[in-house]
Coordinates of C-alpha atoms and ligand atoms in Angstrom, one line a residue:
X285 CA 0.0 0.0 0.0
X286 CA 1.2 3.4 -0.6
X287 CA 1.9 5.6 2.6
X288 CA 0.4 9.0 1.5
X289 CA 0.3 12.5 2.8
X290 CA -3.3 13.8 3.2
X291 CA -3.7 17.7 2.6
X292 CA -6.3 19.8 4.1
X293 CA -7.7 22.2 1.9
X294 CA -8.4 25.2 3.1
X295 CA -5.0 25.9 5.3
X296 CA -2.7 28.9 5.7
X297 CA -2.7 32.0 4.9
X298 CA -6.1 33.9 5.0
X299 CA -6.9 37.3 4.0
X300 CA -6.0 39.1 7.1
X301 CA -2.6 38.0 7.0
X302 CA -2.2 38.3 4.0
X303 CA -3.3 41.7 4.1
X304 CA -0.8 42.9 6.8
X305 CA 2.1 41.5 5.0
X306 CA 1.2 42.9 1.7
X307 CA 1.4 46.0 3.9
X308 CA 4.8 45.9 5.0
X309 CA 5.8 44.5 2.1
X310 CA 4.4 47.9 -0.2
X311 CA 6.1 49.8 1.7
X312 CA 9.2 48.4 1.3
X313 CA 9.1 48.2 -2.3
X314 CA 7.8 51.9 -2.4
X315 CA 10.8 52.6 -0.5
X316 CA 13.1 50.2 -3.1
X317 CA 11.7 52.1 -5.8
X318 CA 12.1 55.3 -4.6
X319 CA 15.8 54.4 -3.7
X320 CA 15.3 54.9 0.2
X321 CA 15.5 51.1 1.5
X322 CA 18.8 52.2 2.4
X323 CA 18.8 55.9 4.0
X324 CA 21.9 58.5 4.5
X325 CA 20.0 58.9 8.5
X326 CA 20.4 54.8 9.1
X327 CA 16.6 55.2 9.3
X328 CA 15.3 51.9 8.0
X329 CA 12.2 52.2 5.8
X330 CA 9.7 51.1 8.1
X331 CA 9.0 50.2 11.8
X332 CA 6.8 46.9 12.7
X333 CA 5.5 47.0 16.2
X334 CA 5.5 43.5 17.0
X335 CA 5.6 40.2 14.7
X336 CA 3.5 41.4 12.1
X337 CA 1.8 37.7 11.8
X338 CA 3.1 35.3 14.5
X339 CA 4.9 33.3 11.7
X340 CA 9.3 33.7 12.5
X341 CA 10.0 32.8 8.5
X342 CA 7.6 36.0 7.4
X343 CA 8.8 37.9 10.0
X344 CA 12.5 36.6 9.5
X345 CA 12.1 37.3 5.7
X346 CA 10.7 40.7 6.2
X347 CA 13.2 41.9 8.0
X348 CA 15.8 40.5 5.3
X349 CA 13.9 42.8 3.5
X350 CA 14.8 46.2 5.7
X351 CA 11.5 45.9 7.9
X352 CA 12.6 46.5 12.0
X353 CA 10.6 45.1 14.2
X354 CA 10.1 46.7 17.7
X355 CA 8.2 45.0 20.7
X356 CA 7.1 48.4 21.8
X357 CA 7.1 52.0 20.3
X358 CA 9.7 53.2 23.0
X359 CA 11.9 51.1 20.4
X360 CA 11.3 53.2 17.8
X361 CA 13.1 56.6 17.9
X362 CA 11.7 60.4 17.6
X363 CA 13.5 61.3 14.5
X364 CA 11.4 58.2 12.6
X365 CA 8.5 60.5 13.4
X366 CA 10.2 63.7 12.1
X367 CA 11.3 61.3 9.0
X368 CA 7.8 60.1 8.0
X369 CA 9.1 56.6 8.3
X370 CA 6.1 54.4 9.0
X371 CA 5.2 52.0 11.7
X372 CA 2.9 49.3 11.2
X373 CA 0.9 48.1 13.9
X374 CA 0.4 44.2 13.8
X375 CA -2.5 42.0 12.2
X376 CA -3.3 41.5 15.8
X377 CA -4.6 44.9 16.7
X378 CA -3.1 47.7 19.5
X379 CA -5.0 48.6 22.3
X380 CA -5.7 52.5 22.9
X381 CA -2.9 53.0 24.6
X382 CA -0.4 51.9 22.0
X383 CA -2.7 54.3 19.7
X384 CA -2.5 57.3 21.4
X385 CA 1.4 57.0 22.6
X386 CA 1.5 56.9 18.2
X387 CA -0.2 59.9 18.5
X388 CA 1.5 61.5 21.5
X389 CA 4.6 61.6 19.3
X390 CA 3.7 62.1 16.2
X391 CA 4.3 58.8 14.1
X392 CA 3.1 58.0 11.2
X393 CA 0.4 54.9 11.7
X394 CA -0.2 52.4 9.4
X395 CA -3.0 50.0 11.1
X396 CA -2.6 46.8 9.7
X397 CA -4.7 45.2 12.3
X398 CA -7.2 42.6 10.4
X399 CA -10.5 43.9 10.1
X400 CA -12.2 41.0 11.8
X401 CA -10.1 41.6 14.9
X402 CA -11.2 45.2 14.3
X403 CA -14.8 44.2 14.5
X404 CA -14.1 42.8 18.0
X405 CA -12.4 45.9 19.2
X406 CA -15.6 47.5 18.2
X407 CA -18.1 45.4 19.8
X408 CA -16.3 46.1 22.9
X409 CA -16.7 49.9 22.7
X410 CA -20.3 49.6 21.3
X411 CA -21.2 47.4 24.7
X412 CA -19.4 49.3 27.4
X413 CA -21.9 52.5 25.6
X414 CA -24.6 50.5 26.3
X415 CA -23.5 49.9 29.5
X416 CA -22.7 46.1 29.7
X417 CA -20.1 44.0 31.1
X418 CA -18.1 42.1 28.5
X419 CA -17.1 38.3 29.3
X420 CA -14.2 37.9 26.7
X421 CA -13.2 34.6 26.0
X422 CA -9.1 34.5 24.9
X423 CA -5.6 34.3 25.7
X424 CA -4.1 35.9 28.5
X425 CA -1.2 37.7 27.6
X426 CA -1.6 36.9 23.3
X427 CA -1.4 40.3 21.3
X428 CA -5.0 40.0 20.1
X429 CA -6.4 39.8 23.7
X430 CA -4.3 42.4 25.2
X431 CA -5.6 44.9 22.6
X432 CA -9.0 43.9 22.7
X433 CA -9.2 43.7 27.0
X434 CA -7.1 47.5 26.4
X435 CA -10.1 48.7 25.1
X436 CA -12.2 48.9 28.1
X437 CA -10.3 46.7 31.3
X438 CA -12.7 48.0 33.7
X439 CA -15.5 46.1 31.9
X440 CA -13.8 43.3 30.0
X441 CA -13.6 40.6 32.2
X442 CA -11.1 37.8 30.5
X443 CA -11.6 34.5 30.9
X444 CA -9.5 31.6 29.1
X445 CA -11.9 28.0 29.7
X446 CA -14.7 26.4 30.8
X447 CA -13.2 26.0 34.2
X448 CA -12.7 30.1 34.9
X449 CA -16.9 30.7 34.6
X450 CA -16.9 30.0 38.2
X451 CA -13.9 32.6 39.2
X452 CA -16.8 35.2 37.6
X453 CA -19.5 36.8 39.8
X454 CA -22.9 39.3 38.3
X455 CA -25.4 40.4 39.4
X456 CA -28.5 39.3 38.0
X457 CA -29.3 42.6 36.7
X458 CA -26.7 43.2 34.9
X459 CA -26.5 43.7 31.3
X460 CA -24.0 40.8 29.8
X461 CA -22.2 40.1 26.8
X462 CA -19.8 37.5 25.8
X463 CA -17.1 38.2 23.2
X464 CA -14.1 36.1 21.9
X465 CA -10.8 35.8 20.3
X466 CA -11.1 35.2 16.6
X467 CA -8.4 31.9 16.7
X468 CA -9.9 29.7 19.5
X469 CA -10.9 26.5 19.3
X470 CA -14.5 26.3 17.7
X471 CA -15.8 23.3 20.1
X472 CA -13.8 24.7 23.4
X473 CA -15.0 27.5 23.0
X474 CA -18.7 26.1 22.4
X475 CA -18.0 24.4 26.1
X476 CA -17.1 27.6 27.8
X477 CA -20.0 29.5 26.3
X478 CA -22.2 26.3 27.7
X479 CA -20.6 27.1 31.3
X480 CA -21.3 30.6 30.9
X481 CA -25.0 30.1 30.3
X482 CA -25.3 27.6 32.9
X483 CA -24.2 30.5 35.4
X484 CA -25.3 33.4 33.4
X485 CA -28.7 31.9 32.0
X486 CA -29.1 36.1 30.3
X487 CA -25.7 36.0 29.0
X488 CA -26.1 37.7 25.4
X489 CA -23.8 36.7 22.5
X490 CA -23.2 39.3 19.5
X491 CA -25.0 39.3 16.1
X492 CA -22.5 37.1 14.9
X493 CA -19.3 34.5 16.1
X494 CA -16.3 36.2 16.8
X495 CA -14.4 33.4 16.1
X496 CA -13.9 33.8 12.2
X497 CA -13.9 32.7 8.8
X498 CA -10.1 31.7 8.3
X499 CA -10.2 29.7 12.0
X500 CA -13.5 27.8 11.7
X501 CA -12.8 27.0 8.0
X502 CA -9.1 25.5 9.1
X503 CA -10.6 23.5 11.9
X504 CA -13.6 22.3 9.7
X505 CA -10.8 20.6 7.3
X506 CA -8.2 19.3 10.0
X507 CA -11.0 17.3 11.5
X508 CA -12.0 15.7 8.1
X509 CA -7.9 15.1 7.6
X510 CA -7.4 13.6 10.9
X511 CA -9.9 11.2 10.2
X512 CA -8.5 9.8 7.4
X513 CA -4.9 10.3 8.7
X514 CA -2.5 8.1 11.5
X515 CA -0.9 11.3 12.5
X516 CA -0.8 14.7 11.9
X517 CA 1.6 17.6 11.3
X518 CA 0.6 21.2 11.6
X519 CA 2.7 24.0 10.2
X520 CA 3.0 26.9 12.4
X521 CA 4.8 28.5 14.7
X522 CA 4.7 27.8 18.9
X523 CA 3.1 31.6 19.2
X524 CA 0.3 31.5 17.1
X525 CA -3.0 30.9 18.5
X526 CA -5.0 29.5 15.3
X527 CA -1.9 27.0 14.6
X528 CA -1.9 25.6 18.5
X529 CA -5.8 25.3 18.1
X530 CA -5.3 23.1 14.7
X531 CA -2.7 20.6 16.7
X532 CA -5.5 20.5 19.3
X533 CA -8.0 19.8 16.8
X534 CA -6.5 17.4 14.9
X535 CA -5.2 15.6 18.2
X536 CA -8.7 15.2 19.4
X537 CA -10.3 13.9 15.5
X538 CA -7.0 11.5 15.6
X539 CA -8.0 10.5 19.5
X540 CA -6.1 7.1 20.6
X541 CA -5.0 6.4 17.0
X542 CA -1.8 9.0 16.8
X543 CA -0.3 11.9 17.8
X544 CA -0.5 15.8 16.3
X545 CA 2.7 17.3 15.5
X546 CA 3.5 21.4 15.2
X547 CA 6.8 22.5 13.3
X548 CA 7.7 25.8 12.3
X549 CA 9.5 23.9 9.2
X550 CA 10.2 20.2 7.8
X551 CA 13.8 20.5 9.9
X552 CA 11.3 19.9 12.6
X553 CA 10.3 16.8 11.4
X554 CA 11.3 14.0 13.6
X555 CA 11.6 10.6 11.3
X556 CA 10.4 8.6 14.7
X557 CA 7.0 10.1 14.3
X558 CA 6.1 8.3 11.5
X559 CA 7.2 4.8 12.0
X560 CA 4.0 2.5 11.1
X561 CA 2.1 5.2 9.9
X562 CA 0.5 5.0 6.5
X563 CA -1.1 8.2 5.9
X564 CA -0.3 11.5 7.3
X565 CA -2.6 14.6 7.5
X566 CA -0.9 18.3 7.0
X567 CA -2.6 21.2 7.6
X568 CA -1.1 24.8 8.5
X569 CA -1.9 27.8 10.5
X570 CA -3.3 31.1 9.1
X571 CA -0.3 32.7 9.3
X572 CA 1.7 30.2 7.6
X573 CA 3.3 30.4 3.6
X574 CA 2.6 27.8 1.5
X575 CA 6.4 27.3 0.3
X576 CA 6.8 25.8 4.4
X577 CA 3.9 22.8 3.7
X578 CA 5.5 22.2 0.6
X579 CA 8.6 21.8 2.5
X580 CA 7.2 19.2 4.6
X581 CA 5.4 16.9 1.7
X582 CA 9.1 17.1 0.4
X583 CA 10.7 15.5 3.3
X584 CA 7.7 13.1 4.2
X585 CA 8.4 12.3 0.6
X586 CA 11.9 11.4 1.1
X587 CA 10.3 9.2 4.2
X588 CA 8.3 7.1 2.0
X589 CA 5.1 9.2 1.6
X590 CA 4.7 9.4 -1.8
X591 CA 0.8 9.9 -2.8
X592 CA -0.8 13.2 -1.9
X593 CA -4.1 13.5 -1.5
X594 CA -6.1 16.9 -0.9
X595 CA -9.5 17.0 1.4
X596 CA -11.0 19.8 0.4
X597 CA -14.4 21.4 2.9
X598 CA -14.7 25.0 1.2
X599 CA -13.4 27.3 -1.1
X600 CA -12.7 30.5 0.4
X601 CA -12.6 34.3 -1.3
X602 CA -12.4 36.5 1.3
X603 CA -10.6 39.7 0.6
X604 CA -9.5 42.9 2.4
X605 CA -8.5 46.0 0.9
X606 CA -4.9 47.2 2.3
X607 CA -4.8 49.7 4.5
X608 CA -5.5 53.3 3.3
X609 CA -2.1 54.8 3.9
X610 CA -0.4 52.1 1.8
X611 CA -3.2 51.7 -1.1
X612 CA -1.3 54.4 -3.1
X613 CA 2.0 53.0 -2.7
X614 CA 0.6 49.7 -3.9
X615 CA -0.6 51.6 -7.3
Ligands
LIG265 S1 -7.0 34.4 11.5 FE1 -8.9 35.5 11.2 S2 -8.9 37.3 12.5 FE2 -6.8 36.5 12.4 S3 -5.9 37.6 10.7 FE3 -6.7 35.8 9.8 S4 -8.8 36.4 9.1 FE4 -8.1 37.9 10.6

């Protein structure tokens, strides 16, 4: 029989990654064209407050490319400001804080936070107006979470499972609303939202899931994949959410039968893994190139895996417009 690898379809990138790195990217080549990639001030063409996408081979290759990435805007110095060099918030989003320090001094913002994380960041002002109390369901500490809670942490109360409902105390008149990350794990999360009615029987959810397209979509096809797979490898790196959340996913589909795998890359690859397996299931985070899968069919390839098969659940054709800053560099 021939040990194959089995593809889920969709994986990677989605459109608000891609978006943020077409971002950074634009500007560089703006900056190429206009022969400032390499300035008489040692200014480099653009800032990137944090990792752009949580991927270290985009942000490695961007900053190849000239980009500097800063954890915070301390990093950056005044003269950038005084240059017009830009800095480029993250797909992740900023909370206000990080805003208005941008504004404080003067730099020149180019928000490449992904509109559905945007959305989020919305909800949470458009509640606290109406005077509720947010139950935000996320990461402590991940760069999506902090901006969100930033937007109101007097009324966002984070929680990360099931098991934290209890740690929560309302009363029963007041007005509640729970929110979420947009990378967690679609059936998790259903669990907590169960334990949050259980306590919370008037606990409103928005208009529509928080969790979005690009995530639910990736789940949907590592489940299918880890069916028909002995084990699994995910490609992504340790800090993104949506990639963690596919090895989870694909762990639980695969149950007692194998083990899920994460790499950043095929050097990852461990050839132990896949003694007595027959098929084995790839799928990869949103923030992940395609060029890295392809580098792991290669080297299961060389392992014996020689048929590739793709299960595909949807086609996607979401699309965001860049930012406006950078549409007329991109023209
Ligand atoms: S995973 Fe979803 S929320 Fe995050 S950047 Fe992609 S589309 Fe936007």
């Amino acid at each position: 029989m021939t040990k194959s690898v089995v593809l889920a379809d969709p994986r990677g990138f989605c459109a608000g990654v891609d978006r943020a790195i077409l971002t950074v990217q634009t500007i560089l080549k703006a900056a190429q064209s206009a022969g400032k990639l390499h300035r008489e001030d040692g200014l480099p063409p653009v800032y990137v407050r944090r990792q752009i996408v949580h991927n270290k081979h985009v942000v490695e290759d961007l900053a190849n490319q000239g980009a500097v990435f800063v954890q915070e805007l301390g990093e950056v110095p005044d003269a950038a400001a005084q240059a017009g060099i830009p800095v480029v918030f993250s797909a992740h989003g900023v909370s206000p804080v990080v805003k208005a320090e941008a504004e404080r001094r003067g730099m020149h913002v180019v928000d490449a936070t992904c509109p559905l994380v945007g959305k989020v960041h919305r909800e949470v002002l458009r509640f606290v107006k109406e005077g509720y109390e947010i139950v935000y369901i996320g990461h402590k500490g991940h760069d999506e979470a902090v901006g969100v809670v930033g937007e109101s942490p007097e009324h966002v109360h984070l929680i990360e499972h099931a098991d934290d409902v209890t740690s929560l105390e309302f009363a029963p008149d007041t007005k509640l609303v729970l929110l979420s990350q947009t990378t967690l794990s679609v059936d998790e999360t259903a669990d907590t939202i169960a334990a949050l009615k259980a306590r919370f029987p008037w606990i409103e959810e928005p208009p529509s899931s928080d969790i979005c397209y690009a995530t639910s979509n990736r789940q949907a096809a590592v489940k299918l994949v880890a069916e028909q797979s002995d084990c699994v490898v995910i490609v992504g790196s340790a800090n993104s959410s949506n990639s963690v959340r596919l090895m989870e996913v694909a762990q639980e589909g695969l149950g007692q039968r194998g083990k899920a795998y994460r790499v950043d890359d095929a050097g990852e690859l461990a050839p132990a893994w896949f003694d007595g397996v027959e098929s084995v299931g790839i799928s990869s985070g949103a923030s992940v190139p395609d060029e890295l899968v392809s580098g792991v069919i290669e080297a299961l390839r060389d392992l014996g895996f020689t048929g590739v098969k793709s299960v595909e659940t949807i086609k996607e054709n979401m699309h965001f417009v860049l930012p406006p800053q950078v549409r007329a560099l991109a023209k």
